[in-house]
Short mmCIF file of C-alpha atoms and ligand atoms in Angstrom, two decimals:
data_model
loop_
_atom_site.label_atom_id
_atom_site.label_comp_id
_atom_site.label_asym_id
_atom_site.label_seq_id
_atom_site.Cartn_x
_atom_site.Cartn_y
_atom_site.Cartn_z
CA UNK A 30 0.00 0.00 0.00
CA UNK A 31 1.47 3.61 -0.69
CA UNK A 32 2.49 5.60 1.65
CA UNK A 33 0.94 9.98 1.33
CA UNK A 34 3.66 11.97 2.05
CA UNK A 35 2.81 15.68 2.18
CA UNK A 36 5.80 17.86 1.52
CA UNK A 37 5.47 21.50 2.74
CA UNK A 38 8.60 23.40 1.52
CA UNK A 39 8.31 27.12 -0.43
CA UNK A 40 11.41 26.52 -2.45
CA UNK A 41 10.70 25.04 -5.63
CA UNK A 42 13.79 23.54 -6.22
CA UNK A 43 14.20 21.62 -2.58
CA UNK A 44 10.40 20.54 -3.32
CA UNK A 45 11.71 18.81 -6.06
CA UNK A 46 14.60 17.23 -4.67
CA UNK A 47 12.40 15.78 -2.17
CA UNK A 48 9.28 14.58 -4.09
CA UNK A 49 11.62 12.98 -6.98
CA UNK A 50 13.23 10.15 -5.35
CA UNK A 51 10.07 9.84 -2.60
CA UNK A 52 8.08 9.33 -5.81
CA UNK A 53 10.73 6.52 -7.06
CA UNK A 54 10.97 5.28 -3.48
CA UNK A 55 7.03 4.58 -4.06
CA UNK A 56 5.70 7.10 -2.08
CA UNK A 57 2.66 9.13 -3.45
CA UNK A 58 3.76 12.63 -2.54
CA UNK A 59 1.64 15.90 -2.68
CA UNK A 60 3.27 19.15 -2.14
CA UNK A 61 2.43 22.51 -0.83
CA UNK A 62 4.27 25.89 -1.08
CA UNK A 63 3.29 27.64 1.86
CA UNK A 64 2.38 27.14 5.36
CA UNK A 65 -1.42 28.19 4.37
CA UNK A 66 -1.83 25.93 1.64
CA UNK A 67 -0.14 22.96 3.56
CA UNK A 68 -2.78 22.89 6.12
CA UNK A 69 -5.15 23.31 3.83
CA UNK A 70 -4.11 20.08 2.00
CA UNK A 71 -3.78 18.26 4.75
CA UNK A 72 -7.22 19.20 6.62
CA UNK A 73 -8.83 17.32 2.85
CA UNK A 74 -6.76 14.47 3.10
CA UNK A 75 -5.21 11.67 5.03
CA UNK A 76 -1.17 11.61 4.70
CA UNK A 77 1.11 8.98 6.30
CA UNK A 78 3.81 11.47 7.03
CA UNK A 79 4.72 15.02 6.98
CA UNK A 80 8.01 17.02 5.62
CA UNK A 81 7.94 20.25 6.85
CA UNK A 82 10.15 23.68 6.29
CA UNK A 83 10.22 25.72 8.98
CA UNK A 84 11.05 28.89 6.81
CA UNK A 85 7.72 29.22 5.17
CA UNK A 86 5.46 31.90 3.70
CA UNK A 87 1.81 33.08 5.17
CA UNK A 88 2.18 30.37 8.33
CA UNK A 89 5.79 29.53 9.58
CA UNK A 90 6.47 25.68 10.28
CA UNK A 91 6.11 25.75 13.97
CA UNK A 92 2.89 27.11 13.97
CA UNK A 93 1.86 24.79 10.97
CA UNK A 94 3.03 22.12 13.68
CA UNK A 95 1.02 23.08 16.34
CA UNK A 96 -1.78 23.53 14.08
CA UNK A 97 -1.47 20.20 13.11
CA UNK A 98 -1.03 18.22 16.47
CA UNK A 99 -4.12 19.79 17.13
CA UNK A 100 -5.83 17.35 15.35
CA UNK A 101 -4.03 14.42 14.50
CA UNK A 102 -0.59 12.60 15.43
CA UNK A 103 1.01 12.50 11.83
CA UNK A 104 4.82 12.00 11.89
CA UNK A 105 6.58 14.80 11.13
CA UNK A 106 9.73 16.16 10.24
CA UNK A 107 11.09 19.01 9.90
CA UNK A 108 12.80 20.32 7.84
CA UNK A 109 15.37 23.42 9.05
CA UNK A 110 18.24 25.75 7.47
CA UNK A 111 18.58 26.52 11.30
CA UNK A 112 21.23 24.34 13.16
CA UNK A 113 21.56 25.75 16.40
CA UNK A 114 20.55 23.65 19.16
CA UNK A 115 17.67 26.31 20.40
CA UNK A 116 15.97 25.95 17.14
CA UNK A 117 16.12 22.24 17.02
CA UNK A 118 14.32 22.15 20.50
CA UNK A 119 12.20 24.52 20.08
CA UNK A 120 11.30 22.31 17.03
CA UNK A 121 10.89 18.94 19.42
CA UNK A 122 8.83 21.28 21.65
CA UNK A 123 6.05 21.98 18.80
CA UNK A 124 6.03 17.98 19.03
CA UNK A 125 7.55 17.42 15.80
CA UNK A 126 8.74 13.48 15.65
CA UNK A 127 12.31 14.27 13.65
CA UNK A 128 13.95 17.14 12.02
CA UNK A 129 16.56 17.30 9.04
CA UNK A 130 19.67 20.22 8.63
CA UNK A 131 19.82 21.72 5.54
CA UNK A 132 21.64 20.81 2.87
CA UNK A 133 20.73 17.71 3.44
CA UNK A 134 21.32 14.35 1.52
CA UNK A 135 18.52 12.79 -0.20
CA UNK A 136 19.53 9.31 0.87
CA UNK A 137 19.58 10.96 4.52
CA UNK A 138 16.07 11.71 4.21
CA UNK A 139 14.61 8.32 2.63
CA UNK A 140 16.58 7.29 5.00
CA UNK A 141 14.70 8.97 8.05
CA UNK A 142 11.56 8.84 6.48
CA UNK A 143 11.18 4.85 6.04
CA UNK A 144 13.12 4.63 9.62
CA UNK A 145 10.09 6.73 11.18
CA UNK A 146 7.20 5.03 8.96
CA UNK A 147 8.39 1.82 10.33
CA UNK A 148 8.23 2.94 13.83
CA UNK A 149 4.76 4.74 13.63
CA UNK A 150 3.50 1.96 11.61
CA UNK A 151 1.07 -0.01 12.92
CA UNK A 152 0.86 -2.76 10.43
CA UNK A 153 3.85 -5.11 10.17
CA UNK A 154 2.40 -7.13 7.48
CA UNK A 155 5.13 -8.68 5.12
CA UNK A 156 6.19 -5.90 2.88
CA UNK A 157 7.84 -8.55 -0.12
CA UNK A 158 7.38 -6.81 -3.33
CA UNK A 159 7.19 -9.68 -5.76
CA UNK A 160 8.03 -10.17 -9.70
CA UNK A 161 7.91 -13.65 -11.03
CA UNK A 162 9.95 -15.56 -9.29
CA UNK A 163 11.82 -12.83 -7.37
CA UNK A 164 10.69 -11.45 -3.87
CA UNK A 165 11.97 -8.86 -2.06
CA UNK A 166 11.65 -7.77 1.42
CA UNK A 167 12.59 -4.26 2.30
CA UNK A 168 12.33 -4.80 6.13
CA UNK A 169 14.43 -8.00 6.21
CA UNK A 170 16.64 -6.41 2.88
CA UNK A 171 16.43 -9.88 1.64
CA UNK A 172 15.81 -11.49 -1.83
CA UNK A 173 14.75 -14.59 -2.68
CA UNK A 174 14.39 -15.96 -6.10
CA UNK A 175 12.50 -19.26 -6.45
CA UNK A 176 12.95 -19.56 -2.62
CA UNK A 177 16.77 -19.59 -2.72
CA UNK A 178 17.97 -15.95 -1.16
CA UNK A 179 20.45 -14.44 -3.54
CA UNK A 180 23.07 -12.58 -1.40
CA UNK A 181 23.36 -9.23 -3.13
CA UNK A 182 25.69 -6.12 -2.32
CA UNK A 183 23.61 -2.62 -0.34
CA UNK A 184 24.31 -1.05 -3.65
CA UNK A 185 22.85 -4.09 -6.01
CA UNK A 186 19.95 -4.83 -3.33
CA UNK A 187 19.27 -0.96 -4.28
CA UNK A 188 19.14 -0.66 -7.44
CA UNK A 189 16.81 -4.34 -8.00
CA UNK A 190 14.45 -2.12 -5.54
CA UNK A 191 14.43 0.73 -7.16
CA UNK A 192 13.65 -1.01 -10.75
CA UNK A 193 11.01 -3.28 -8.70
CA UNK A 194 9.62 0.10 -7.39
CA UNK A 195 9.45 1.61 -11.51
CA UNK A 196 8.36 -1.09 -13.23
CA UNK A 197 8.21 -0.23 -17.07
CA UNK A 198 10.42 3.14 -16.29
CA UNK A 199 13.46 3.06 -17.88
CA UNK A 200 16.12 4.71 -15.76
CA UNK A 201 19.43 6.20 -17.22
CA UNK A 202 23.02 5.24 -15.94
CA UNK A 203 22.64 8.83 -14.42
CA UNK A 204 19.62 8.51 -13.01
CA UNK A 205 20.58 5.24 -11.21
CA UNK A 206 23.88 7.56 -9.59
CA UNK A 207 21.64 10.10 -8.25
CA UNK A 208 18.79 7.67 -7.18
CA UNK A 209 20.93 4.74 -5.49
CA UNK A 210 24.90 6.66 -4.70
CA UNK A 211 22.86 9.79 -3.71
CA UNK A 212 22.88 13.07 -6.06
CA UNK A 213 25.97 14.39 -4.45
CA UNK A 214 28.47 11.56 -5.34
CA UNK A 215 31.48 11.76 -7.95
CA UNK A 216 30.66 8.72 -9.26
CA UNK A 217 30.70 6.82 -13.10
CA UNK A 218 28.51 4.83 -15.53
CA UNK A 219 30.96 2.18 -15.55
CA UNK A 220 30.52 1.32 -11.93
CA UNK A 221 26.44 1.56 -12.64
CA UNK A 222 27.29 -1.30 -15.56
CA UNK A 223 29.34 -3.27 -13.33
CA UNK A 224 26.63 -3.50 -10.77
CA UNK A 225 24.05 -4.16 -13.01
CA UNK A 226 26.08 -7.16 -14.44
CA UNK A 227 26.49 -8.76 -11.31
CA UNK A 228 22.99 -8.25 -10.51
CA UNK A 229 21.94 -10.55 -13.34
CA UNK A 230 24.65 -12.99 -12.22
CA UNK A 231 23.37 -13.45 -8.83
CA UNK A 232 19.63 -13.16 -9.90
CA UNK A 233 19.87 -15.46 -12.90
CA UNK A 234 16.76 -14.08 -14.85
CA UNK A 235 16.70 -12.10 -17.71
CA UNK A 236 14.18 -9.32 -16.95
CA UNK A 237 16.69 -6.53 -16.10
CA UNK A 238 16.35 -5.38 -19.77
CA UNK A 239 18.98 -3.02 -21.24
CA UNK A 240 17.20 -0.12 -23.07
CA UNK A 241 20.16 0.25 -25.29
CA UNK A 242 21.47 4.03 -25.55
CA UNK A 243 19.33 4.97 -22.65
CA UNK A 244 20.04 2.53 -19.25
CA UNK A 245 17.65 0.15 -17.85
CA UNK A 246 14.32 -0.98 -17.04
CA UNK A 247 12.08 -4.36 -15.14
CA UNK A 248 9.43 -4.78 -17.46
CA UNK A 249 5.62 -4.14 -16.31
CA UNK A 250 4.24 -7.69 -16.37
CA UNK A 251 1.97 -8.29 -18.98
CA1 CA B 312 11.73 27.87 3.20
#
């Protein structure tokens, strides 16, 4: 089941490093560009967790806090350019659940996000995505194919969720740097091929398609 994740952040450019890879991730993400407009969104809706700027237009972020702990018990982190202690408590005093220094790293924040969905989740139903004859568990970060676990590297174990995730997307050798090594590492296609080779290997199937000139792609099953 997806996750809502509302995302309440004024600059356009930070909304869309956050909604990008949450989208990928498999999160349905909605986003709002003010405090005002945030709680509007949420009062209509029903949203699994919250990523909130302090920094905002019309309401600030505290006060959209407050507002919101009014009525409900949504996790939410914040999100602050201010790293001084003060601010951080006065952010845990507004009864926010986590909060996140800008700049911050993308894999940081799926990072934080799953971490606190897992621990405000009440449901602890097997979460194995499942292809054919693969299965995946994100929880246990364990893959099986056929029943037989194939023991894959963080990075491959990644990337196979990430495809799983986006099936029929075809994702560049770029894409797959900024999505699985985070958007802020030095790193090469090469090493993306490499990975993707062994993948196979370990996997034996064939459905991690090259999309030749463009990167790769899991087929949607017909
Ligand atoms: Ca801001």
């Amino acid at each position: 089941m997806d996750k809502n994740i509302l995302i309440i952040e004024d600059e356009a450019a930070i909304q869309k490093i956050l909604s990008e890879p949450l989208t990928f991730a498999g999160y349905k993400v909605t986003t709002a560009s003010d405090g005002l407009e945030g709680i509007n969104i949420f009062c209509g809706q029903e949203f699994d967790l919250i990523l909130l700027d302090i920094m905002l237009p019309k309401i600030d972020g505290y006060t959209v806090c407050e507002m919101i702990r009014q009525k409900s018990q949504v996790p939410i982190i914040l999100l602050t350019a201010l790293d001084t202690e003060d601010d951080q408590i006065k952010g845990f005093d507004k009864l926010a659940d986590d909060y996140i220094t800008k700049p911050f790293s993308i894999k940081l924040v799926l990072k934080r996000v799953e971490a606190l969905l897992r621990r405000t989740s009440s449901d602890t139903v097997s979460d194995c995505i499942r292809y054919k004859e693969i299965c995946l568990s994100e929880t246990e970060r364990k893959v099986t194919v056929s029943g037989n676990e194939a023991a894959l590297t963080h990075l491959e174990f990644e990337i196979l969720l990430l495809l799983l995730k986006n099936r029929g997307r075809v994702f560049t050798r770029d894409d797959l740097l900024n999505l699985v090594w985070g958007y802020d590492f030095a790193g090469d296609e090469k090493g993306v091929n490499f990975h993707i080779m062994n993948l196979r290997k370990k996997l034996k199937v064939d459905y991690i398609e090259t999309v030749r000139g463009v990167g790769y792609r899991i087929a949607k099953e017909n």
